[in-house]
Backbone as a printed PyTorch tensor [residue, N CA C, xyz], in Angstrom:
tensor([[[ 19.8420,  23.8500,   1.9020],
         [ 20.3100,  22.9480,   0.1970],
         [ 20.2640,  23.7970,  -0.8710]],

        [[ 21.2790,  23.8010,  -1.3910],
         [ 21.4850,  24.4150,  -2.7630],
         [ 20.6240,  23.5810,  -3.8660]],

        [[ 20.1130,  24.4190,  -5.0800],
         [ 19.5980,  24.0100,  -6.3440],
         [ 20.5090,  22.8190,  -6.7660]],

        [[ 21.4410,  22.9830,  -6.7460],
         [ 22.1310,  21.8480,  -7.5100],
         [ 22.1190,  20.6720,  -6.7030]],

        [[ 22.3410,  20.6200,  -5.6460],
         [ 22.2050,  19.4870,  -4.6020],
         [ 20.7540,  18.6350,  -4.8940]],

        [[ 19.6610,  19.6430,  -4.7200],
         [ 18.7130,  19.2800,  -4.5320],
         [ 18.0800,  18.6370,  -5.8570]],

        [[ 18.8310,  18.8980,  -7.1190],
         [ 18.8420,  18.5070,  -8.3840],
         [ 19.1490,  16.8410,  -8.6780]],

        [[ 20.3980,  17.3340,  -7.8160],
         [ 21.1910,  15.4510,  -8.0690],
         [ 20.2150,  14.5210,  -6.9670]],

        [[ 19.6830,  14.9860,  -6.0090],
         [ 18.8630,  14.2800,  -5.6120],
         [ 17.6150,  13.9540,  -6.0320]],

        [[ 17.0840,  14.6280,  -6.5540],
         [ 15.8200,  14.5970,  -7.5990],
         [ 16.0730,  13.3230,  -8.2250]],

        [[ 17.2990,  13.3300,  -9.1900],
         [ 17.6780,  12.6160, -10.0700],
         [ 18.0840,  10.9650,  -9.3450]],

        [[ 18.2890,  11.1780,  -8.5600],
         [ 18.3590,   9.6020,  -7.6470],
         [ 16.8950,   9.2560,  -7.2320]],

        [[ 16.1530,  10.1550,  -7.0100],
         [ 14.7620,   9.2770,  -6.6080],
         [ 14.1460,   9.0140,  -7.6850]],

        [[ 14.5020,   9.6830,  -8.6680],
         [ 13.2200,   8.9090, -10.3010],
         [ 14.7150,   7.7600, -10.4890]],

        [[ 15.9410,   7.4250, -10.3230],
         [ 16.6810,   6.2770, -10.8670],
         [ 15.9660,   4.8360,  -9.9260]],

        [[ 15.5990,   5.3600,  -8.5080],
         [ 15.0760,   4.3590,  -7.7110],
         [ 13.7340,   3.5490,  -8.3710]],

        [[ 12.9330,   5.0880,  -8.6280],
         [ 11.5580,   4.5720,  -9.2870],
         [ 11.3970,   3.6380, -10.4250]],

        [[ 12.9290,   3.9180, -11.3480],
         [ 12.7970,   3.2260, -12.6190],
         [ 13.0460,   1.4150, -12.0990]],

        [[ 12.5960,   0.7030, -13.4270],
         [ 13.0990,  -0.6950, -13.1580],
         [ 14.4040,  -0.8310, -13.3060]],

        [[ 15.1810,  -1.9940, -13.6040],
         [ 16.4170,  -1.9130, -13.5330],
         [ 17.0290,  -1.6450, -14.8800]],

        [[ 16.0710,  -2.4780, -15.8560],
         [ 15.9910,  -2.4090, -17.4930],
         [ 15.6610,  -1.1410, -18.3110]],

        [[ 15.4050,   0.0010, -17.5310],
         [ 15.2300,   1.4280, -17.9490],
         [ 16.2980,   2.2160, -17.6360]],

        [[ 16.7720,   3.3580, -18.6900],
         [ 17.7980,   3.9070, -18.4330],
         [ 17.4590,   5.1620, -18.1050]],

        [[ 17.9200,   5.7620, -17.0840],
         [ 17.6800,   7.0320, -16.7210],
         [ 17.6370,   8.2820, -17.6630]],

        [[ 18.7470,   8.2900, -18.3750],
         [ 18.7130,   9.6530, -19.1720],
         [ 17.9330,   9.3560, -20.1270]],

        [[ 17.7530,   7.9450, -20.8660],
         [ 17.0330,   7.8550, -21.7530],
         [ 15.3760,   8.2860, -21.2970]],

        [[ 15.1410,   8.1190, -20.1290],
         [ 13.5570,   8.1600, -19.6640],
         [ 13.4230,   9.4310, -19.9750]],

        [[ 14.3620,  10.4930, -18.8110],
         [ 14.2660,  11.6810, -18.7940],
         [ 14.4340,  12.4840, -20.0960]],

        [[ 15.0590,  12.0250, -21.1090],
         [ 15.1590,  12.5760, -22.6130],
         [ 13.9190,  12.8750, -22.9830]],

        [[ 13.5260,  11.5190, -23.0970],
         [ 12.1730,  11.1310, -23.7020],
         [ 10.9740,  11.9290, -23.2760]],

        [[ 10.7800,  12.3360, -21.8850],
         [  9.8740,  12.9310, -21.0950],
         [ 10.3120,  14.4090, -21.9190]],

        [[ 11.4700,  14.6610, -21.5420],
         [ 11.2890,  16.5430, -21.6430],
         [ 11.8100,  16.8270, -23.4080]],

        [[ 12.3150,  15.6290, -24.1690],
         [ 12.1860,  16.1300, -25.1840],
         [ 13.6680,  16.9640, -25.7540]],

        [[ 14.7840,  16.3020, -24.8490],
         [ 15.8970,  17.2480, -25.3920],
         [ 16.6220,  15.9030, -25.2250]],

        [[ 18.1580,  15.7780, -25.8260],
         [ 19.1680,  15.0880, -25.8620],
         [ 19.3730,  14.2930, -24.8850]],

        [[ 20.0780,  13.1720, -24.6930],
         [ 20.3640,  12.4550, -23.4600],
         [ 21.8430,  13.2820, -23.1090]],

        [[ 22.6140,  13.7950, -24.0930],
         [ 24.1720,  14.6840, -23.3320],
         [ 23.5120,  15.5480, -22.7610]],

        [[ 22.4080,  16.7230, -23.0090],
         [ 21.9890,  17.4930, -22.1310],
         [ 21.3540,  17.1290, -21.0370]],

        [[ 20.6050,  15.8030, -20.8530],
         [ 20.1010,  15.3070, -19.7150],
         [ 21.3400,  15.0270, -18.6760]],

        [[ 22.4660,  14.3300, -19.6120],
         [ 23.5420,  14.2220, -18.4450],
         [ 24.1320,  14.9380, -17.7070]],

        [[ 24.1920,  16.3040, -18.3660],
         [ 24.7720,  17.4140, -17.6200],
         [ 23.6780,  17.9340, -16.7250]],

        [[ 22.5150,  17.6030, -16.8420],
         [ 21.2980,  18.2270, -15.6760],
         [ 21.1380,  16.8560, -14.6050]],

        [[ 21.5670,  15.4460, -14.7430],
         [ 21.8730,  14.5930, -13.9600],
         [ 23.3090,  14.9870, -12.9330]],

        [[ 23.9790,  15.4130, -13.4690],
         [ 25.7680,  15.8490, -12.7570],
         [ 25.4680,  17.0740, -11.8330]],

        [[ 24.3660,  17.6380, -12.2050],
         [ 24.0100,  19.2070, -12.0090],
         [ 24.8790,  20.2770, -12.4700]],

        [[ 25.7020,  20.0230, -13.8570],
         [ 26.1570,  20.9360, -14.3900],
         [ 25.1270,  21.9720, -14.8150]],

        [[ 23.8520,  21.8160, -15.1860],
         [ 22.8250,  22.4620, -15.9360],
         [ 21.6380,  22.3180, -15.2120]],

        [[ 20.8460,  23.3600, -14.5030],
         [ 19.5900,  23.1800, -13.8410],
         [ 18.8000,  23.1810, -14.6430]],

        [[ 17.5870,  22.2750, -14.1380],
         [ 16.3170,  21.9970, -14.7580],
         [ 15.5890,  23.3960, -14.5940]],

        [[ 15.1990,  23.5570, -15.5700],
         [ 13.9750,  24.9410, -15.3270],
         [ 12.6700,  24.5560, -14.9820]],

        [[ 11.9320,  25.2670, -14.3780],
         [ 10.5310,  24.9980, -13.6410],
         [  9.7690,  24.2070, -14.7140]],

        [[  9.4760,  24.5030, -15.8600],
         [  8.6880,  23.7240, -16.7210],
         [  9.3270,  22.0320, -16.7220]],

        [[ 10.2190,  22.0260, -16.7400],
         [ 11.0120,  20.5100, -16.6350],
         [ 10.8250,  19.9020, -15.3540]],

        [[ 11.2990,  20.6720, -14.5280],
         [ 11.0030,  20.1510, -13.0450],
         [  9.2380,  19.9980, -12.5860]],

        [[  8.5590,  20.8700, -13.0490],
         [  7.2440,  20.1850, -12.9970],
         [  6.9640,  18.7430, -13.6710]],

        [[  7.0850,  18.8930, -14.9390],
         [  6.8050,  17.7280, -15.8510],
         [  7.5560,  16.4400, -15.2270]],

        [[  8.6570,  16.1820, -14.5710],
         [  9.2690,  15.3720, -13.8900],
         [  8.3510,  14.9030, -12.3870]],

        [[  8.0010,  15.9670, -11.9400],
         [  7.5730,  15.8650, -10.4990],
         [  6.0520,  14.9120, -11.2430]],

        [[  5.2710,  15.5480, -12.1080],
         [  4.3360,  14.9510, -12.2580],
         [  4.4680,  13.2610, -12.8770]],

        [[  4.8360,  13.0940, -13.8330],
         [  5.5000,  11.9600, -14.2120],
         [  5.5420,  10.8630, -12.8070]],

        [[  6.5320,  11.5130, -12.4530],
         [  6.9900,  10.4830, -11.5490],
         [  6.4180,  10.4350, -10.0940]],

        [[  5.3080,  11.2690, -10.1340],
         [  4.6230,  11.4940,  -8.7730],
         [  5.3010,  11.9750,  -7.4900]],

        [[  6.3620,  13.0420,  -7.9550],
         [  6.9140,  13.2460,  -6.7250],
         [  6.5300,  14.4730,  -6.5320]],

        [[  6.5580,  14.9740,  -5.0670],
         [  6.2520,  15.8970,  -4.3230],
         [  7.1280,  16.9670,  -4.8940]],

        [[  6.4040,  18.0090,  -4.8530],
         [  7.6470,  19.3570,  -5.2260],
         [  7.9880,  19.7580,  -3.3950]],

        [[  7.2880,  19.6680,  -2.6710],
         [  7.8550,  20.1270,  -1.0990],
         [  8.6970,  19.0550,  -0.6400]],

        [[  8.4250,  17.8440,  -1.2890],
         [  9.2790,  16.6300,  -0.9100],
         [ 10.9000,  16.7360,  -1.2790]],

        [[ 10.8020,  17.6200,  -2.2990],
         [ 12.1580,  17.7020,  -2.8320],
         [ 13.1920,  18.5400,  -1.8890]],

        [[ 12.5760,  19.4860,  -1.0300],
         [ 12.5790,  20.4070,  -0.3310],
         [ 13.2410,  20.0610,   1.2470]],

        [[ 13.2900,  18.6630,   1.2630],
         [ 13.5690,  18.3400,   2.6030],
         [ 14.3270,  18.9520,   3.7480]],

        [[ 14.1800,  19.1200,   5.0680],
         [ 14.6230,  19.7050,   5.9490],
         [ 14.8090,  18.7340,   6.7910]],

        [[ 16.0340,  18.3820,   6.5930],
         [ 16.8260,  17.5740,   7.9880],
         [ 16.2180,  16.2990,   7.6980]],

        [[ 15.8830,  15.8220,   6.6660],
         [ 15.8370,  14.2000,   6.2040],
         [ 14.6590,  14.0440,   7.0170]],

        [[ 13.7330,  14.8570,   7.5970],
         [ 12.6290,  14.2710,   8.4070],
         [ 11.3640,  14.1260,   7.4900]],

        [[ 11.0940,  14.8650,   6.5000],
         [  9.7980,  14.5760,   5.5710],
         [  9.4020,  13.1660,   5.1750]],

        [[  8.4090,  12.9620,   5.3400],
         [  8.0860,  11.5570,   4.3480],
         [  6.8940,  11.5030,   3.3610]],

        [[  7.1400,  11.0530,   2.1270],
         [  5.9510,  11.4430,   1.1260],
         [  4.7780,  10.3950,   1.0610]],

        [[  3.8900,  10.8600,   1.4070],
         [  2.4950,   9.8380,   1.2640],
         [  1.5440,  10.0680,   0.3170]],

        [[  1.1700,   9.2820,  -0.3980],
         [ -0.0640,   9.4620,  -1.3760],
         [ -1.2250,   9.0130,  -0.8210]],

        [[ -2.3680,   9.3520,  -1.5280],
         [ -3.8170,   8.8640,  -1.1370],
         [ -4.7340,   9.4430,  -2.0210]],

        [[ -6.0570,   8.9900,  -1.5380],
         [ -7.1560,   9.6550,  -2.0590],
         [ -8.0100,   9.5480,  -0.9780]],

        [[ -9.0610,  10.3530,  -0.4750],
         [ -9.9390,  10.3880,  -0.0330],
         [-11.2910,   9.5230,  -0.4640]],

        [[-11.8730,   8.8020,  -0.1210],
         [-12.8470,   8.0740,  -0.0700],
         [-14.2340,   8.5910,   0.0020]],

        [[-14.8070,   8.6410,  -1.2040],
         [-16.5160,   9.2510,  -0.6870],
         [-17.1350,   8.3820,  -1.8550]],

        [[-18.4490,   8.6920,  -1.8450],
         [-19.6000,   7.8020,  -2.6330],
         [-19.7440,   8.0490,  -3.9990]],

        [[-19.3010,   9.4810,  -4.2490],
         [-19.8370,  10.2090,  -5.8920],
         [-18.6300,   9.4400,  -7.0150]],

        [[-17.5070,   9.5000,  -6.5680],
         [-16.7270,   9.1020,  -7.8280],
         [-15.8180,   7.6020,  -7.2790]],

        [[-16.2540,   6.9120,  -6.3920],
         [-15.3420,   6.2540,  -5.9760],
         [-15.8870,   4.9540,  -6.5840]],

        [[-15.0150,   3.7710,  -7.2520],
         [-15.4540,   2.3840,  -7.5830],
         [-14.4050,   1.6860,  -7.0440]],

        [[-14.8230,   0.4090,  -6.5480],
         [-13.9700,  -0.6650,  -5.8110],
         [-12.6870,  -1.2730,  -6.8180]],

        [[-13.5860,  -1.1810,  -8.3070],
         [-12.8230,  -1.4910,  -9.7910],
         [-11.5030,  -0.8810,  -9.5570]],

        [[-11.8700,   0.7410,  -9.5810],
         [-10.4780,   1.6320, -10.0790],
         [ -9.7780,   1.6070,  -8.6670]],

        [[-10.3680,   1.5430,  -7.4780],
         [ -9.6030,   1.2690,  -6.1670],
         [ -8.4160,   0.0970,  -6.1820]],

        [[ -8.8900,  -1.0980,  -6.8650],
         [ -8.2060,  -2.1640,  -6.7860],
         [ -7.4040,  -2.1110,  -7.5480]],

        [[ -7.8570,  -1.5900,  -8.9690],
         [ -6.7770,  -1.4850,  -9.8980],
         [ -5.5840,  -0.5220,  -9.5630]],

        [[ -5.9760,   0.7500,  -8.6790],
         [ -5.0690,   1.3770,  -8.4880],
         [ -3.5830,   0.7590,  -7.3670]],

        [[ -4.1740,   0.0030,  -6.4410],
         [ -3.3760,  -0.7140,  -5.6620],
         [ -2.6490,  -1.8220,  -6.6470]],

        [[ -3.5560,  -2.5700,  -7.6210],
         [ -2.2460,  -3.1320,  -8.5070],
         [ -1.5310,  -2.6610,  -8.9910]],

        [[ -1.5460,  -1.3620,  -9.5240],
         [ -0.2780,  -0.5680, -10.4110],
         [  0.5010,  -0.1790,  -9.4220]],

        [[  0.3020,   0.0860,  -8.0420],
         [  1.0300,   0.6740,  -7.1760],
         [  2.1320,  -0.4330,  -6.6480]],

        [[  1.5600,  -1.6150,  -6.6190],
         [  2.2950,  -3.0040,  -6.1940],
         [  2.9000,  -3.0580,  -7.3740]],

        [[  2.8620,  -3.0280,  -8.6010],
         [  3.6580,  -3.3730,  -9.5420],
         [  4.7050,  -2.5150,  -9.7870]],

        [[  4.5460,  -1.2540,  -9.4290],
         [  5.3810,  -0.3150,  -9.7120],
         [  6.1890,  -0.3640,  -8.5520]],

        [[  6.2020,  -0.5360,  -7.6070],
         [  6.9630,  -0.6680,  -6.2410],
         [  7.8590,  -2.0620,  -6.8110]],

        [[  7.2620,  -3.0900,  -6.9290],
         [  8.0140,  -3.9700,  -7.1270],
         [  9.2770,  -3.8960,  -8.2540]],

        [[  8.8870,  -3.1660,  -9.3070],
         [ 10.0070,  -2.8310, -10.3050],
         [ 10.9160,  -1.7710,  -9.8550]],

        [[ 11.1840,  -1.3660,  -8.8430],
         [ 11.9370,  -0.3400,  -8.8040],
         [ 13.0190,  -1.3470,  -7.7800]],

        [[ 14.2960,  -0.3580,  -7.5120],
         [ 15.2540,  -0.8790,  -6.7870],
         [ 14.9220,  -1.0130,  -5.1820]],

        [[ 14.9270,  -2.1850,  -4.6150],
         [ 14.7590,  -2.0180,  -3.1020],
         [ 13.5300,  -1.1490,  -2.4810]],

        [[ 12.3120,  -2.1440,  -3.2870],
         [ 11.1490,  -1.5990,  -3.1330],
         [ 10.8070,  -1.2650,  -1.5600]],

        [[  9.7430,  -0.6930,  -0.9900],
         [  9.3080,  -0.1370,  -0.0550],
         [  7.9130,   0.1840,  -0.1160]],

        [[  6.7810,  -0.9800,   0.3690],
         [  5.6870,  -0.2450,  -0.1130],
         [  5.0400,  -0.7430,   1.6420]],

        [[  4.5530,   0.5100,   1.9470],
         [  3.8360,   0.1420,   3.3550],
         [  2.5680,   0.3550,   3.3820]],

        [[  1.7030,  -0.6630,   3.9120],
         [  0.2180,  -0.6430,   3.7970],
         [ -0.4650,  -0.4560,   5.2650]],

        [[ -0.8060,   0.4360,   5.6360],
         [ -1.3880,   0.5380,   7.2630],
         [ -3.2550,   0.5930,   6.9970]],

        [[ -3.4020,  -0.1490,   7.6550],
         [ -4.9850,  -0.2210,   8.1690],
         [ -5.3270,  -0.5400,   9.1730]],

        [[ -6.5320,  -0.0660,   9.7230],
         [ -6.8030,  -0.4980,  11.0660],
         [ -8.3890,  -1.6860,  10.9680]],

        [[ -7.9790,  -2.4450,   9.9820],
         [ -8.6190,  -3.9110,   9.7300],
         [ -7.9690,  -4.5150,   9.1370]],

        [[ -8.2910,  -5.9700,   8.9050],
         [ -7.4820,  -7.1920,   8.6510],
         [ -6.9570,  -6.4560,   7.2140]],

        [[ -5.4740,  -6.8620,   6.8420],
         [ -5.0260,  -5.7970,   5.5380],
         [ -6.1360,  -6.6060,   4.1940]],

        [[ -6.3810,  -5.7680,   3.4260],
         [ -6.9960,  -5.8960,   2.0550],
         [ -6.8510,  -7.7240,   2.0190]],

        [[ -5.4910,  -7.6090,   1.8130],
         [ -5.1700,  -8.8960,   0.7740],
         [ -5.4770, -10.0720,   1.1350]],

        [[ -5.8750, -10.2160,   2.5780],
         [ -6.1010, -11.5410,   3.4780],
         [ -7.7210, -11.5730,   3.0080]],

        [[ -8.5550, -10.4950,   2.8030],
         [ -9.9980, -10.5530,   2.5200],
         [-10.2850, -11.8300,   1.2040]],

        [[ -9.1160, -11.5360,   0.2260],
         [ -9.5200, -12.2260,  -0.7950],
         [ -8.9350, -13.6280,  -1.1160]],

        [[ -8.5030, -14.2300,   0.0850],
         [ -8.1250, -15.4300,   0.5360],
         [ -9.4620, -16.3350,   0.4140]],

        [[-10.3180, -15.7610,   1.0560],
         [-11.7480, -16.4550,   1.8620],
         [-12.7250, -15.5760,   0.6160]],

        [[-13.6040, -15.9680,  -0.2070],
         [-14.4110, -15.3570,  -0.9690],
         [-15.5060, -14.6040,  -0.4700]],

        [[-16.1090, -15.3610,   0.6060],
         [-17.2290, -14.7640,   1.5090],
         [-16.8450, -13.8500,   2.2070]],

        [[-15.6680, -13.8980,   2.7330],
         [-15.2250, -12.6620,   3.5350],
         [-14.7060, -11.2660,   2.6460]],

        [[-14.3670, -11.4470,   1.6790],
         [-14.2910, -10.5150,   0.4990],
         [-15.7250, -10.1870,   0.1560]],

        [[-16.5410, -10.8600,   0.0370],
         [-18.0520, -10.3250,  -0.2150],
         [-18.5910,  -9.5680,   0.8030]],

        [[-18.3660,  -9.9450,   1.8480],
         [-19.0290,  -9.2570,   3.2830],
         [-18.2660,  -8.1120,   3.2960]],

        [[-16.7600,  -7.8350,   3.2900],
         [-16.4570,  -6.7430,   3.1810],
         [-16.8280,  -5.6970,   1.9190]],

        [[-16.8850,  -6.2540,   0.8700],
         [-17.7190,  -5.0370,  -0.0370],
         [-18.8720,  -4.7550,   0.2980]],

        [[-19.5060,  -5.9440,   0.6520],
         [-20.8500,  -5.2920,   0.9870],
         [-20.9180,  -4.1160,   2.2850]],

        [[-20.5530,  -4.5390,   3.5230],
         [-19.7400,  -4.1590,   4.6300],
         [-19.5100,  -2.1240,   4.0150]],

        [[-18.4690,  -2.1490,   3.3520],
         [-17.7710,  -1.0390,   2.9360],
         [-18.8570,  -0.3110,   2.2000]],

        [[-19.6920,  -0.6060,   1.1300],
         [-20.2730,  -0.2890,   0.1090],
         [-21.6690,   0.4800,   1.3460]],

        [[-21.8460,  -0.2740,   2.2410],
         [-22.9650,   0.4050,   3.2880],
         [-22.8220,   1.2780,   3.7870]],

        [[-21.9660,   1.1300,   4.4890],
         [-21.3580,   1.9730,   5.5930],
         [-20.4140,   2.9860,   5.6810]],

        [[-19.3270,   2.9650,   4.6790],
         [-18.3280,   3.7360,   4.5900],
         [-18.3710,   4.8160,   3.4540]],

        [[-19.2350,   4.1000,   2.0530],
         [-19.8520,   4.7960,   1.3640],
         [-21.1770,   5.3730,   1.2470]],

        [[-21.6090,   4.8090,   2.0280],
         [-23.3810,   5.0920,   2.2350],
         [-24.0300,   4.8290,   1.0930]],

        [[-23.5290,   3.9830,   0.2220],
         [-24.6140,   3.6560,  -0.7230],
         [-25.8920,   2.8130,  -0.4370]],

        [[-26.8990,   3.1010,  -1.3240],
         [-28.0700,   2.3040,  -1.2030],
         [-28.6580,   1.7840,  -2.5290]],

        [[-28.7470,   0.5070,  -2.4340],
         [-29.1230,  -0.1910,  -3.2280],
         [-30.1360,  -1.3840,  -3.0550]],

        [[-30.6780,  -2.2630,  -3.5270],
         [-31.7450,  -3.1780,  -3.0860],
         [-30.7120,  -4.4000,  -2.4740]],

        [[-29.3230,  -4.8000,  -3.1900],
         [-28.9410,  -5.5660,  -2.7370],
         [-28.1850,  -5.2950,  -1.5220]],

        [[-28.2300,  -3.8080,  -0.8420],
         [-27.4390,  -3.7580,   0.0590],
         [-28.3480,  -3.5730,   1.6270]],

        [[-29.7890,  -4.2320,   1.6570],
         [-30.6980,  -4.1390,   2.6840],
         [-30.1590,  -5.2450,   3.2410]],

        [[-29.8360,  -6.5010,   2.7800],
         [-29.4590,  -7.3970,   3.6040],
         [-28.1470,  -8.1980,   3.1270]],

        [[-26.9650,  -8.4190,   3.8320],
         [-26.0240,  -9.7200,   3.2440],
         [-26.5660, -10.9390,   2.3820]],

        [[-26.1710, -11.0370,   1.4070],
         [-26.6960, -12.3090,   0.6270],
         [-25.2100, -12.5360,   0.0130]],

        [[-24.8220, -13.9650,   0.1700],
         [-24.0990, -14.5760,  -0.9640],
         [-24.0510, -14.5880,  -2.1600]],

        [[-25.2090, -14.6110,  -2.6280],
         [-25.5820, -15.0180,  -3.6550],
         [-25.1860, -13.9590,  -4.5860]],

        [[-25.1970, -12.5410,  -3.8270],
         [-24.6600, -11.1830,  -4.9420],
         [-23.5990, -11.1530,  -4.6200]],

        [[-22.8100, -11.8320,  -6.0240],
         [-21.0570, -11.8950,  -6.0610],
         [-20.6140, -10.8890,  -6.9600]],

        [[-19.8010, -10.5970,  -7.1010],
         [-19.2070,  -9.2340,  -8.0530],
         [-18.0430,  -9.9580,  -8.5970]],

        [[-18.0860, -11.2300,  -9.6000],
         [-16.7670, -12.0480, -10.0850],
         [-15.6170, -11.0290, -10.3260]],

        [[-15.9770,  -9.7720, -11.0430],
         [-14.8650,  -9.1360, -11.5030],
         [-13.8630,  -8.6330, -10.5400]],

        [[-14.6740,  -8.0330,  -9.2280],
         [-13.8000,  -7.6070,  -8.3670],
         [-13.1650,  -8.7490,  -7.3040]],

        [[-13.8190,  -9.7590,  -7.2060],
         [-13.0840, -11.1550,  -6.8130],
         [-11.8510, -11.6760,  -7.3030]],

        [[-12.2610, -11.7030,  -9.1250],
         [-11.1110, -11.8640,  -9.7960],
         [ -9.7750, -10.7970,  -9.4880]],

        [[-10.2470,  -9.5570,  -9.3750],
         [ -9.4170,  -8.2450,  -9.4860],
         [ -8.2480,  -8.6080,  -8.0660]],

        [[ -9.1810,  -8.8580,  -7.0350],
         [ -8.4350,  -9.3690,  -5.7280],
         [ -7.3190, -10.3980,  -5.8220]],

        [[ -7.8250, -11.4340,  -6.8310],
         [ -6.6800, -12.3890,  -6.6350],
         [ -5.4110, -11.8640,  -7.4470]]])
C-alpha cells in the first residue's frame, strides 16, 4: 500500500470516530495548528502528512501506527490495560469504560465488543448485592488486596460511589 492511500484511509478512520456534529477538517486543523485548506489537501492525499503530524493524530485518536499498515485487511485493533494491584482502581476502570461507551455511541455506526469469561460487567449493577460481591471477590482474588473488610464478605461494606458509577 502506498503512503497516499494509507493517509486517505487514516482520515476515513478518524472521520468514523468523530461525532456527526464535528467537522473532520476543523478538528484536524485545530490539532495540527494549520489551516483547513491545508487539511483538505491532506485529506484528499494531495499533500502527505509529516511524521510529527501523523504521531499527533495517532495519539489523539488512539490509533495504532501498525494498524495503519494493514496487510490484507486481516488486522484488528484492540486496546486494553493489564490489571494489577499497584495502580488499579475500580473507580478509574469504571470511568474508562463509561468514556469508551460514550465515545463509541457518538461515532458513526459504532461497534463495541466486550468479551468476558464471566457475567458481563453491566449485568452486575442490576443487583446491588451482586455488584458488591464482585467488587469484594475481584479485590481479594485478582488484585490480591488485603484489608480488614476483605477478610469476610459483608453486605454492610458498600462503596456507594462505585455502585453509582455502575448505574
